[in-house]
Amino acid sequence: MRPLTVESLNPSISQVQYAVRGELAIKAEVYREQLKQTDNNLPFDKVISSNIGNPQQKGLDQPPITFTRQVAALMEWPMLADLAPNVFPRDVVARAKELSEEIGSIGAYSHSQGVPFIRKSVAQFIEDRDGFPSDPGHIFLTGGASAGVSLLISMLITPPTSGILIPIPQYPLYTATLAQHNGVVLPYHLDEASGWSTSVESIEAAVEKAHTEGITPKALVIINPGNPTGALLDESTQVKLVHLCEKYSLVLLADEVYQANLHQPESHSFTSFKKVVAQTRSPVPLVSFHSISKGVSGECGRRGGYFECTNFSEEILALIYKMVSVGLCPPLSGQIGVDSMVRPPKPGDESYELWKKETDTIHEVLRTRTRTMSARLNALPGVSCVDSPGALYLYPQIQLSKSAQDAARAAGKEPDAFYALELLDETGICVVPGSGFGQKEGEWHYRLTCLCPGVDEYVGKLENFHRGFIERYGA
Amino acid sequence: MRPLTVESLNPSISQVQYAVRGELAIKAEVYREQLKQTDNNLPFDKVISSNIGNPQQKGLDQPPITFTRQVAALMEWPMLADLAPNVFPRDVVARAKELSEEIGSIGAYSHSQGVPFIRKSVAQFIEDRDGFPSDPGHIFLTGGASAGVSLLISMLITPPTSGILIPIPQYPLYTATLAQHNGVVLPYHLDEASGWSTSVESIEAAVEKAHTEGITPKALVIINPGNPTGALLDESTQVKLVHLCEKYSLVLLADEVYQANLHQPESHSFTSFKKVVAQTRSPVPLVSFHSISKGVSGECGRRGGYFECTNFSEEILALIYKMVSVGLCPPLSGQIGVDSMVRPPKPGDESYELWKKETDTIHEVLRTRTRTMSARLNALPGVSCVDSPGALYLYPQIQLSKSAQDAARAAGKEPDAFYALELLDETGICVVPGSGFGQKEGEWHYRLTCLCPGVDEYVGKLENFHRGFIERYGA
């Protein structure tokens, strides 16, 4: 028989790129295994995974919210409430009982769109947040935001002449999914000089360019708060973006998974696109994505999230339902995680004080760390770093000398990937080079998370490495 | 702006069909809501969901395995082992501790391929089952078998001229996924007269037909035990199928999710394709799928499963890894469910007796029920039903009179869908018409699960309905 080769596979697969878990992350895992050997000859004693927003990862310090996990433990084994009657707070027991009555066993498939009762809670959360109605029938629970984004992109793209507008830099899920489904990436650049702001004009230019190339733009992706940039949109820009979608008949895909990660709340607040669309009574079809993986929840491993469709016809909602039904249902552990996120304990509930303390701490730690890290990175020669008001990341720009660029090319790497590889080899810190997110020609960046404890030691290592790199290759 | 319409979406989406959660299942949900009103005017007092293999669904009686859920509860809130020290068996506490040390928090993303430690356990399970080595590096944990099947099909298909050989009748995930990815369904018929056996000749004929039509067959799907048929392959047929894959350079996709649901173990045993490929030293690329949703586990809601690749190059394994990494990782609740499935308590462990009793009961109930139901359905006029030796379903053939067929067509329905709709309207029993799985022209079937308690009342309703239907439309 002919062996199965890469050439015999779907050619789109080879086009897919996802740097967040790419070459560097794979090498970091190899180092992690190597460190378990006493005679490992490595110049560091631990691997620090700053490549991915994974708050509960080993070695990081964001603990799960106790309320969420207590409810989940009771859902796993409901008899526990009777067997260990004094262990669980009363509101936890009541919540688990309420969910059990609605769901039955979490070992059963639920409604493919997600448990109706939990979708009602999500709708209430959205109404409370925005002050506008939300319909549980327009909400789809998902296995994390990625699953929803991937589904919507696969439905919107008609290969090979349709495309989606993607911010640069972007979270590479978007380009990876477009590559898989033969959609065209229509890039628009965010402006680093003004804190990674979004320019309506640059999007409009990208739309016009697509038209001249015979590509139909189907949707506009906005990541707010930004990833990797951490930037927050102001409401007036959001209104303009909605009008732009009206003008060009674009679906607005609003990735709002970092809406609860706000580090400068006094100056930078979050406004949902749902609110802007409702307020302006816009007819723009909007899909807004949220997730339990980020925010104070940080429950990445549960795989939970939702998307809400606004201005979608019943016919199209039925098509989305059909597509999710083929995958049966999102994980119940993720669905109950969504319930805990949108219905946290209230003042007066037995769990409230602990919940408040836990979530306040998470916010405070992340704020302080983001500020400290951006200040110290900014102080380094050849580094400039926007002080992110949101999300979990920094995205510093690094100037790389001609000799560094030559060394990189000699090694067959992009210059920023070369920098990141040397950083990993020398310090055990794993970041993602800017080439994985997109950047202007001749600029170099990397993304790192603000989740690592011991900020002094951590940034100290980055500083030492950077100074050594400049010594080796010049400024 | 132009509104978003079905016509503006990816045209493949409209081609996707998935009857298991289609029109009938949606109507059943409407009835279920209606029953909550006292004045509902319905001729039944409950909806019986026989459309889907969902053992822990409300109203059915397969309880979760206690061991699985105790381990999961401790993983959710590890402190429980100390707070309720006498509640958990010692082996449960030890297992949860072991898993926690390997995984850390189940709220963190794991390795995209699945927790390495759990993949080692899966490899050991496969080795113990087959007597041949298994490599954890070739195993991918998934969010249920469906997620894996969908990924592999999307990678193998090069639109528009490649196809995959699919048994008829089939589980509609296969045709749905092919429709989504613009692959061609290459059907081959199973033989109902010989207990839904698989004929190598009929597959070969389907391959030759594809070749004359300019379609390249990429893979052969075998569902063993069958869904919806429940049929089990004998080893000699399996060897021939492997040789056929060699001859035509086909990837063998072996859906083996029902491998633990065996109702006639004295005469019908399960042999994995991994074992057959290893024994014959065949170079055929094989992907075998398993799941925690079926078997005695029945943990559908956790979304857990795995696939093992045999005879795949490292280069292609790396591509699969890249594709799963875009989705970050399978749900941890599913991954630890896989661990419990492949490493159940052993004789001598504190949990063993209970585990043995629970699993023996599940097997026994399903065996008895399958036998009783098939015997009673077979005794009905115009119904013939193979007594399934495996899986969770029966797939009776029903003869429908000319007048029933006319009435169906007048209502715009396939005759078997018409029968199933009247069954639902009259009894509240929801089954899936054979047209959702595929059948020969002019034959009619439906699939129902053997999971419903109260077999007397349940089959009694089916019998009464069938006799009434014949009275209305003739035999």
JSON list of N, CA and C in Angstrom, two decimals, chain A residues 1-2 8 10 13 16 21 54 56 58 69-70 76-77 101 105 107 109-110 112 154-155 157 218 246 249 300-302 322 328 332-333, chain B residues 1-2 8 10 13 16 21 54 56 58 69-70 76-77 101 105 107 109-110 112 154-155 157 218 246 249 300-302 322 328 332-333:
[
{"chain": "A", "resi": 1, "resn": "MET", "atom": "N", "xyz": [0.82, -1.20, 0.00]},
{"chain": "A", "resi": 1, "resn": "MET", "atom": "CA", "xyz": [0.00, 0.00, 0.00]},
{"chain": "A", "resi": 1, "resn": "MET", "atom": "C", "xyz": [0.86, 1.26, 0.00]},
{"chain": "A", "resi": 2, "resn": "ARG", "atom": "N", "xyz": [0.30, 2.36, -0.49]},
{"chain": "A", "resi": 2, "resn": "ARG", "atom": "CA", "xyz": [0.98, 3.65, -0.40]},
{"chain": "A", "resi": 2, "resn": "ARG", "atom": "C", "xyz": [0.91, 4.14, 1.04]},
{"chain": "A", "resi": 8, "resn": "SER", "atom": "N", "xyz": [-0.76, 13.67, 1.19]},
{"chain": "A", "resi": 8, "resn": "SER", "atom": "CA", "xyz": [-2.07, 13.08, 0.86]},
{"chain": "A", "resi": 8, "resn": "SER", "atom": "C", "xyz": [-3.19, 13.65, 1.75]},
{"chain": "A", "resi": 10, "resn": "ASN", "atom": "N", "xyz": [-5.51, 16.76, 3.62]},
{"chain": "A", "resi": 10, "resn": "ASN", "atom": "CA", "xyz": [-6.14, 18.03, 3.28]},
{"chain": "A", "resi": 10, "resn": "ASN", "atom": "C", "xyz": [-5.07, 19.14, 3.31]},
{"chain": "A", "resi": 13, "resn": "ILE", "atom": "N", "xyz": [-4.60, 21.82, 6.13]},
{"chain": "A", "resi": 13, "resn": "ILE", "atom": "CA", "xyz": [-4.05, 21.49, 7.44]},
{"chain": "A", "resi": 13, "resn": "ILE", "atom": "C", "xyz": [-2.62, 22.01, 7.59]},
{"chain": "A", "resi": 16, "resn": "VAL", "atom": "N", "xyz": [-2.24, 25.69, 8.71]},
{"chain": "A", "resi": 16, "resn": "VAL", "atom": "CA", "xyz": [-2.64, 26.11, 10.05]},
{"chain": "A", "resi": 16, "resn": "VAL", "atom": "C", "xyz": [-1.41, 26.39, 10.91]},
{"chain": "A", "resi": 21, "resn": "ARG", "atom": "N", "xyz": [1.02, 27.25, 21.28]},
{"chain": "A", "resi": 21, "resn": "ARG", "atom": "CA", "xyz": [1.47, 25.91, 21.67]},
{"chain": "A", "resi": 21, "resn": "ARG", "atom": "C", "xyz": [2.40, 25.33, 20.60]},
{"chain": "A", "resi": 54, "resn": "ASN", "atom": "N", "xyz": [-3.02, 30.57, 31.37]},
{"chain": "A", "resi": 54, "resn": "ASN", "atom": "CA", "xyz": [-3.49, 29.34, 32.02]},
{"chain": "A", "resi": 54, "resn": "ASN", "atom": "C", "xyz": [-3.31, 29.50, 33.52]},
{"chain": "A", "resi": 56, "resn": "GLN", "atom": "N", "xyz": [-4.34, 28.57, 36.41]},
{"chain": "A", "resi": 56, "resn": "GLN", "atom": "CA", "xyz": [-4.24, 27.54, 37.46]},
{"chain": "A", "resi": 56, "resn": "GLN", "atom": "C", "xyz": [-3.13, 26.53, 37.18]},
{"chain": "A", "resi": 58, "resn": "LYS", "atom": "N", "xyz": [0.33, 24.55, 37.07]},
{"chain": "A", "resi": 58, "resn": "LYS", "atom": "CA", "xyz": [1.35, 24.28, 38.10]},
{"chain": "A", "resi": 58, "resn": "LYS", "atom": "C", "xyz": [2.43, 25.34, 38.06]},
{"chain": "A", "resi": 69, "resn": "ARG", "atom": "N", "xyz": [-15.72, 25.27, 43.03]},
{"chain": "A", "resi": 69, "resn": "ARG", "atom": "CA", "xyz": [-15.28, 23.89, 43.18]},
{"chain": "A", "resi": 69, "resn": "ARG", "atom": "C", "xyz": [-16.15, 23.11, 44.16]},
{"chain": "A", "resi": 70, "resn": "GLN", "atom": "N", "xyz": [-16.67, 23.80, 45.17]},
{"chain": "A", "resi": 70, "resn": "GLN", "atom": "CA", "xyz": [-17.56, 23.11, 46.12]},
{"chain": "A", "resi": 70, "resn": "GLN", "atom": "C", "xyz": [-18.85, 22.69, 45.42]},
{"chain": "A", "resi": 76, "resn": "GLU", "atom": "N", "xyz": [-20.69, 16.26, 41.28]},
{"chain": "A", "resi": 76, "resn": "GLU", "atom": "CA", "xyz": [-20.07, 14.98, 40.95]},
{"chain": "A", "resi": 76, "resn": "GLU", "atom": "C", "xyz": [-20.66, 13.86, 41.80]},
{"chain": "A", "resi": 77, "resn": "TRP", "atom": "N", "xyz": [-20.86, 14.14, 43.07]},
{"chain": "A", "resi": 77, "resn": "TRP", "atom": "CA", "xyz": [-21.32, 13.07, 43.98]},
{"chain": "A", "resi": 77, "resn": "TRP", "atom": "C", "xyz": [-22.33, 13.68, 44.95]},
{"chain": "A", "resi": 101, "resn": "GLU", "atom": "N", "xyz": [-31.53, 19.45, 40.24]},
{"chain": "A", "resi": 101, "resn": "GLU", "atom": "CA", "xyz": [-32.93, 19.29, 39.84]},
{"chain": "A", "resi": 101, "resn": "GLU", "atom": "C", "xyz": [-33.13, 19.64, 38.38]},
{"chain": "A", "resi": 105, "resn": "SER", "atom": "N", "xyz": [-28.17, 14.14, 36.20]},
{"chain": "A", "resi": 105, "resn": "SER", "atom": "CA", "xyz": [-26.77, 13.76, 36.34]},
{"chain": "A", "resi": 105, "resn": "SER", "atom": "C", "xyz": [-25.91, 14.59, 35.40]},
{"chain": "A", "resi": 107, "resn": "GLY", "atom": "N", "xyz": [-23.42, 13.45, 34.22]},
{"chain": "A", "resi": 107, "resn": "GLY", "atom": "CA", "xyz": [-22.92, 12.42, 33.31]},
{"chain": "A", "resi": 107, "resn": "GLY", "atom": "C", "xyz": [-23.80, 12.21, 32.10]},
{"chain": "A", "resi": 109, "resn": "TYR", "atom": "N", "xyz": [-25.71, 13.67, 28.55]},
{"chain": "A", "resi": 109, "resn": "TYR", "atom": "CA", "xyz": [-25.71, 14.75, 27.58]},
{"chain": "A", "resi": 109, "resn": "TYR", "atom": "C", "xyz": [-26.79, 15.74, 27.98]},
{"chain": "A", "resi": 110, "resn": "SER", "atom": "N", "xyz": [-26.50, 17.02, 27.84]},
{"chain": "A", "resi": 110, "resn": "SER", "atom": "CA", "xyz": [-27.53, 18.04, 28.04]},
{"chain": "A", "resi": 110, "resn": "SER", "atom": "C", "xyz": [-28.10, 18.43, 26.68]},
{"chain": "A", "resi": 112, "resn": "SER", "atom": "N", "xyz": [-28.18, 20.35, 23.42]},
{"chain": "A", "resi": 112, "resn": "SER", "atom": "CA", "xyz": [-26.95, 20.64, 22.65]},
{"chain": "A", "resi": 112, "resn": "SER", "atom": "C", "xyz": [-26.53, 22.10, 22.77]},
{"chain": "A", "resi": 154, "resn": "SER", "atom": "N", "xyz": [-16.34, 28.70, 10.67]},
{"chain": "A", "resi": 154, "resn": "SER", "atom": "CA", "xyz": [-16.59, 27.64, 9.68]},
{"chain": "A", "resi": 154, "resn": "SER", "atom": "C", "xyz": [-17.94, 27.85, 8.99]},
{"chain": "A", "resi": 155, "resn": "MET", "atom": "N", "xyz": [-18.90, 28.47, 9.67]},
{"chain": "A", "resi": 155, "resn": "MET", "atom": "CA", "xyz": [-20.21, 28.70, 9.07]},
{"chain": "A", "resi": 155, "resn": "MET", "atom": "C", "xyz": [-20.21, 29.92, 8.15]},
{"chain": "A", "resi": 157, "resn": "ILE", "atom": "N", "xyz": [-17.61, 31.28, 6.43]},
{"chain": "A", "resi": 157, "resn": "ILE", "atom": "CA", "xyz": [-16.68, 31.28, 5.30]},
{"chain": "A", "resi": 157, "resn": "ILE", "atom": "C", "xyz": [-17.23, 30.45, 4.13]},
{"chain": "A", "resi": 218, "resn": "LYS", "atom": "N", "xyz": [-16.66, 38.84, 5.31]},
{"chain": "A", "resi": 218, "resn": "LYS", "atom": "CA", "xyz": [-17.88, 38.34, 5.93]},
{"chain": "A", "resi": 218, "resn": "LYS", "atom": "C", "xyz": [-18.05, 38.85, 7.35]},
{"chain": "A", "resi": 246, "resn": "GLU", "atom": "N", "xyz": [-22.39, 47.88, 9.74]},
{"chain": "A", "resi": 246, "resn": "GLU", "atom": "CA", "xyz": [-23.63, 48.15, 9.01]},
{"chain": "A", "resi": 246, "resn": "GLU", "atom": "C", "xyz": [-23.32, 48.50, 7.56]},
{"chain": "A", "resi": 249, "resn": "SER", "atom": "N", "xyz": [-22.05, 45.41, 5.72]},
{"chain": "A", "resi": 249, "resn": "SER", "atom": "CA", "xyz": [-22.79, 44.16, 5.96]},
{"chain": "A", "resi": 249, "resn": "SER", "atom": "C", "xyz": [-21.89, 43.08, 6.55]},
{"chain": "A", "resi": 300, "resn": "CYS", "atom": "N", "xyz": [-9.70, 27.04, 32.94]},
{"chain": "A", "resi": 300, "resn": "CYS", "atom": "CA", "xyz": [-9.40, 26.61, 31.57]},
{"chain": "A", "resi": 300, "resn": "CYS", "atom": "C", "xyz": [-9.71, 25.14, 31.33]},
{"chain": "A", "resi": 301, "resn": "GLY", "atom": "N", "xyz": [-9.37, 24.31, 32.30]},
{"chain": "A", "resi": 301, "resn": "GLY", "atom": "CA", "xyz": [-9.48, 22.85, 32.12]},
{"chain": "A", "resi": 301, "resn": "GLY", "atom": "C", "xyz": [-10.91, 22.35, 32.04]},
{"chain": "A", "resi": 302, "resn": "ARG", "atom": "N", "xyz": [-11.87, 23.13, 32.55]},
{"chain": "A", "resi": 302, "resn": "ARG", "atom": "CA", "xyz": [-13.27, 22.70, 32.47]},
{"chain": "A", "resi": 302, "resn": "ARG", "atom": "C", "xyz": [-13.79, 22.81, 31.06]},
{"chain": "A", "resi": 322, "resn": "LYS", "atom": "N", "xyz": [-28.20, 22.99, 14.80]},
{"chain": "A", "resi": 322, "resn": "LYS", "atom": "CA", "xyz": [-27.92, 21.72, 14.11]},
{"chain": "A", "resi": 322, "resn": "LYS", "atom": "C", "xyz": [-26.42, 21.39, 14.17]},
{"chain": "A", "resi": 328, "resn": "LEU", "atom": "N", "xyz": [-23.01, 16.92, 20.01]},
{"chain": "A", "resi": 328, "resn": "LEU", "atom": "CA", "xyz": [-23.83, 16.46, 21.14]},
{"chain": "A", "resi": 328, "resn": "LEU", "atom": "C", "xyz": [-24.05, 17.52, 22.20]},
{"chain": "A", "resi": 332, "resn": "LEU", "atom": "N", "xyz": [-20.39, 19.19, 30.65]},
{"chain": "A", "resi": 332, "resn": "LEU", "atom": "CA", "xyz": [-21.19, 19.68, 31.77]},
{"chain": "A", "resi": 332, "resn": "LEU", "atom": "C", "xyz": [-20.33, 20.38, 32.82]},
{"chain": "A", "resi": 333, "resn": "SER", "atom": "N", "xyz": [-19.09, 19.95, 32.99]},
{"chain": "A", "resi": 333, "resn": "SER", "atom": "CA", "xyz": [-18.24, 20.61, 33.98]},
{"chain": "A", "resi": 333, "resn": "SER", "atom": "C", "xyz": [-18.03, 22.07, 33.59]},
{"chain": "B", "resi": 1, "resn": "MET", "atom": "N", "xyz": [-27.85, 47.88, 5.76]},
{"chain": "B", "resi": 1, "resn": "MET", "atom": "CA", "xyz": [-27.01, 46.70, 5.51]},
{"chain": "B", "resi": 1, "resn": "MET", "atom": "C", "xyz": [-27.85, 45.55, 4.99]},
{"chain": "B", "resi": 2, "resn": "ARG", "atom": "N", "xyz": [-27.18, 44.65, 4.26]},
{"chain": "B", "resi": 2, "resn": "ARG", "atom": "CA", "xyz": [-27.86, 43.41, 3.84]},
{"chain": "B", "resi": 2, "resn": "ARG", "atom": "C", "xyz": [-27.96, 42.50, 5.06]},
{"chain": "B", "resi": 8, "resn": "SER", "atom": "N", "xyz": [-26.11, 33.34, 2.46]},
{"chain": "B", "resi": 8, "resn": "SER", "atom": "CA", "xyz": [-24.79, 33.97, 2.53]},
{"chain": "B", "resi": 8, "resn": "SER", "atom": "C", "xyz": [-23.81, 33.14, 3.35]},
{"chain": "B", "resi": 10, "resn": "ASN", "atom": "N", "xyz": [-21.70, 29.52, 4.46]},
{"chain": "B", "resi": 10, "resn": "ASN", "atom": "CA", "xyz": [-21.00, 28.40, 3.83]},
{"chain": "B", "resi": 10, "resn": "ASN", "atom": "C", "xyz": [-22.03, 27.37, 3.38]},
{"chain": "B", "resi": 13, "resn": "ILE", "atom": "N", "xyz": [-22.86, 23.93, 5.12]},
{"chain": "B", "resi": 13, "resn": "ILE", "atom": "CA", "xyz": [-23.60, 23.85, 6.38]},
{"chain": "B", "resi": 13, "resn": "ILE", "atom": "C", "xyz": [-25.02, 23.35, 6.15]},
{"chain": "B", "resi": 16, "resn": "VAL", "atom": "N", "xyz": [-25.47, 19.52, 6.01]},
{"chain": "B", "resi": 16, "resn": "VAL", "atom": "CA", "xyz": [-25.26, 18.69, 7.20]},
{"chain": "B", "resi": 16, "resn": "VAL", "atom": "C", "xyz": [-26.60, 18.20, 7.74]},
{"chain": "B", "resi": 21, "resn": "ARG", "atom": "N", "xyz": [-30.48, 14.19, 16.85]},
{"chain": "B", "resi": 21, "resn": "ARG", "atom": "CA", "xyz": [-31.00, 15.34, 17.57]},
{"chain": "B", "resi": 21, "resn": "ARG", "atom": "C", "xyz": [-31.79, 16.24, 16.62]},
{"chain": "B", "resi": 54, "resn": "ASN", "atom": "N", "xyz": [-27.85, 7.78, 25.88]},
{"chain": "B", "resi": 54, "resn": "ASN", "atom": "CA", "xyz": [-27.52, 8.75, 26.94]},
{"chain": "B", "resi": 54, "resn": "ASN", "atom": "C", "xyz": [-27.92, 8.12, 28.27]},
{"chain": "B", "resi": 56, "resn": "GLN", "atom": "N", "xyz": [-27.34, 8.10, 31.42]},
{"chain": "B", "resi": 56, "resn": "GLN", "atom": "CA", "xyz": [-27.62, 8.75, 32.71]},
{"chain": "B", "resi": 56, "resn": "GLN", "atom": "C", "xyz": [-28.69, 9.83, 32.59]},
{"chain": "B", "resi": 58, "resn": "LYS", "atom": "N", "xyz": [-32.16, 11.83, 32.62]},
{"chain": "B", "resi": 58, "resn": "LYS", "atom": "CA", "xyz": [-33.32, 11.79, 33.52]},
{"chain": "B", "resi": 58, "resn": "LYS", "atom": "C", "xyz": [-34.36, 10.80, 33.01]},
{"chain": "B", "resi": 69, "resn": "ARG", "atom": "N", "xyz": [-17.11, 8.92, 40.30]},
{"chain": "B", "resi": 69, "resn": "ARG", "atom": "CA", "xyz": [-17.59, 10.19, 40.81]},
{"chain": "B", "resi": 69, "resn": "ARG", "atom": "C", "xyz": [-16.90, 10.61, 42.10]},
{"chain": "B", "resi": 70, "resn": "GLN", "atom": "N", "xyz": [-16.53, 9.62, 42.91]},
{"chain": "B", "resi": 70, "resn": "GLN", "atom": "CA", "xyz": [-15.80, 9.96, 44.14]},
{"chain": "B", "resi": 70, "resn": "GLN", "atom": "C", "xyz": [-14.43, 10.55, 43.80]},
{"chain": "B", "resi": 76, "resn": "GLU", "atom": "N", "xyz": [-12.16, 17.91, 42.19]},
{"chain": "B", "resi": 76, "resn": "GLU", "atom": "CA", "xyz": [-12.76, 19.24, 42.18]},
{"chain": "B", "resi": 76, "resn": "GLU", "atom": "C", "xyz": [-12.33, 20.03, 43.41]},
{"chain": "B", "resi": 77, "resn": "TRP", "atom": "N", "xyz": [-12.32, 19.36, 44.54]},
{"chain": "B", "resi": 77, "resn": "TRP", "atom": "CA", "xyz": [-12.01, 20.07, 45.79]},
{"chain": "B", "resi": 77, "resn": "TRP", "atom": "C", "xyz": [-11.14, 19.16, 46.66]},
{"chain": "B", "resi": 101, "resn": "GLU", "atom": "N", "xyz": [-1.22, 14.95, 41.77]},
{"chain": "B", "resi": 101, "resn": "GLU", "atom": "CA", "xyz": [0.23, 15.19, 41.67]},
{"chain": "B", "resi": 101, "resn": "GLU", "atom": "C", "xyz": [0.64, 15.31, 40.20]},
{"chain": "B", "resi": 105, "resn": "SER", "atom": "N", "xyz": [-4.07, 21.32, 39.16]},
{"chain": "B", "resi": 105, "resn": "SER", "atom": "CA", "xyz": [-5.49, 21.68, 39.19]},
{"chain": "B", "resi": 105, "resn": "SER", "atom": "C", "xyz": [-6.19, 21.20, 37.93]},
{"chain": "B", "resi": 107, "resn": "GLY", "atom": "N", "xyz": [-8.49, 22.70, 36.82]},
{"chain": "B", "resi": 107, "resn": "GLY", "atom": "CA", "xyz": [-8.89, 23.97, 36.20]},
{"chain": "B", "resi": 107, "resn": "GLY", "atom": "C", "xyz": [-7.84, 24.53, 35.26]},
{"chain": "B", "resi": 109, "resn": "TYR", "atom": "N", "xyz": [-5.41, 24.21, 31.75]},
{"chain": "B", "resi": 109, "resn": "TYR", "atom": "CA", "xyz": [-5.24, 23.48, 30.49]},
{"chain": "B", "resi": 109, "resn": "TYR", "atom": "C", "xyz": [-4.21, 22.38, 30.72]},
{"chain": "B", "resi": 110, "resn": "SER", "atom": "N", "xyz": [-4.44, 21.23, 30.16]},
{"chain": "B", "resi": 110, "resn": "SER", "atom": "CA", "xyz": [-3.42, 20.18, 30.18]},
{"chain": "B", "resi": 110, "resn": "SER", "atom": "C", "xyz": [-2.65, 20.21, 28.86]},
{"chain": "B", "resi": 112, "resn": "SER", "atom": "N", "xyz": [-2.06, 19.42, 25.21]},
{"chain": "B", "resi": 112, "resn": "SER", "atom": "CA", "xyz": [-3.16, 19.40, 24.23]},
{"chain": "B", "resi": 112, "resn": "SER", "atom": "C", "xyz": [-3.56, 17.98, 23.81]},
{"chain": "B", "resi": 154, "resn": "SER", "atom": "N", "xyz": [-11.72, 15.72, 8.93]},
{"chain": "B", "resi": 154, "resn": "SER", "atom": "CA", "xyz": [-11.35, 17.02, 8.37]},
{"chain": "B", "resi": 154, "resn": "SER", "atom": "C", "xyz": [-9.91, 17.01, 7.86]},
{"chain": "B", "resi": 155, "resn": "MET", "atom": "N", "xyz": [-9.07, 16.20, 8.44]},
{"chain": "B", "resi": 155, "resn": "MET", "atom": "CA", "xyz": [-7.68, 16.14, 7.99]},
{"chain": "B", "resi": 155, "resn": "MET", "atom": "C", "xyz": [-7.51, 15.27, 6.75]},
{"chain": "B", "resi": 157, "resn": "ILE", "atom": "N", "xyz": [-9.80, 14.56, 4.32]},
{"chain": "B", "resi": 157, "resn": "ILE", "atom": "CA", "xyz": [-10.55, 14.94, 3.12]},
{"chain": "B", "resi": 157, "resn": "ILE", "atom": "C", "xyz": [-9.86, 16.09, 2.38]},
{"chain": "B", "resi": 218, "resn": "LYS", "atom": "N", "xyz": [-10.41, 7.76, 0.78]},
{"chain": "B", "resi": 218, "resn": "LYS", "atom": "CA", "xyz": [-9.29, 8.02, 1.69]},
{"chain": "B", "resi": 218, "resn": "LYS", "atom": "C", "xyz": [-9.31, 7.10, 2.89]},
{"chain": "B", "resi": 246, "resn": "GLU", "atom": "N", "xyz": [-5.17, -2.35, 2.97]},
{"chain": "B", "resi": 246, "resn": "GLU", "atom": "CA", "xyz": [-3.82, -2.40, 2.38]},
{"chain": "B", "resi": 246, "resn": "GLU", "atom": "C", "xyz": [-3.90, -2.27, 0.86]},
{"chain": "B", "resi": 249, "resn": "SER", "atom": "N", "xyz": [-4.97, 1.24, -0.09]},
{"chain": "B", "resi": 249, "resn": "SER", "atom": "CA", "xyz": [-4.30, 2.35, 0.63]},
{"chain": "B", "resi": 249, "resn": "SER", "atom": "C", "xyz": [-5.30, 3.21, 1.40]},
{"chain": "B", "resi": 300, "resn": "CYS", "atom": "N", "xyz": [-21.56, 10.53, 29.40]},
{"chain": "B", "resi": 300, "resn": "CYS", "atom": "CA", "xyz": [-21.68, 11.37, 28.20]},
{"chain": "B", "resi": 300, "resn": "CYS", "atom": "C", "xyz": [-21.36, 12.83, 28.49]},
{"chain": "B", "resi": 301, "resn": "GLY", "atom": "N", "xyz": [-21.85, 13.33, 29.61]},
{"chain": "B", "resi": 301, "resn": "GLY", "atom": "CA", "xyz": [-21.76, 14.75, 29.91]},
{"chain": "B", "resi": 301, "resn": "GLY", "atom": "C", "xyz": [-20.34, 15.22, 30.20]},
{"chain": "B", "resi": 302, "resn": "ARG", "atom": "N", "xyz": [-19.44, 14.29, 30.57]},
{"chain": "B", "resi": 302, "resn": "ARG", "atom": "CA", "xyz": [-18.06, 14.70, 30.83]},
{"chain": "B", "resi": 302, "resn": "ARG", "atom": "C", "xyz": [-17.32, 15.03, 29.55]},
{"chain": "B", "resi": 322, "resn": "LYS", "atom": "N", "xyz": [-0.74, 19.57, 16.29]},
{"chain": "B", "resi": 322, "resn": "LYS", "atom": "CA", "xyz": [-0.93, 21.00, 15.99]},
{"chain": "B", "resi": 322, "resn": "LYS", "atom": "C", "xyz": [-2.41, 21.34, 15.94]},
{"chain": "B", "resi": 328, "resn": "LEU", "atom": "N", "xyz": [-6.75, 23.87, 22.33]},
{"chain": "B", "resi": 328, "resn": "LEU", "atom": "CA", "xyz": [-6.11, 23.93, 23.64]},
{"chain": "B", "resi": 328, "resn": "LEU", "atom": "C", "xyz": [-6.02, 22.58, 24.34]},
{"chain": "B", "resi": 332, "resn": "LEU", "atom": "N", "xyz": [-10.86, 18.43, 31.23]},
{"chain": "B", "resi": 332, "resn": "LEU", "atom": "CA", "xyz": [-10.20, 17.60, 32.26]},
{"chain": "B", "resi": 332, "resn": "LEU", "atom": "C", "xyz": [-11.19, 16.63, 32.90]},
{"chain": "B", "resi": 333, "resn": "SER", "atom": "N", "xyz": [-12.46, 17.01, 33.02]},
{"chain": "B", "resi": 333, "resn": "SER", "atom": "CA", "xyz": [-13.43, 16.09, 33.61]},
{"chain": "B", "resi": 333, "resn": "SER", "atom": "C", "xyz": [-13.54, 14.83, 32.75]}
]
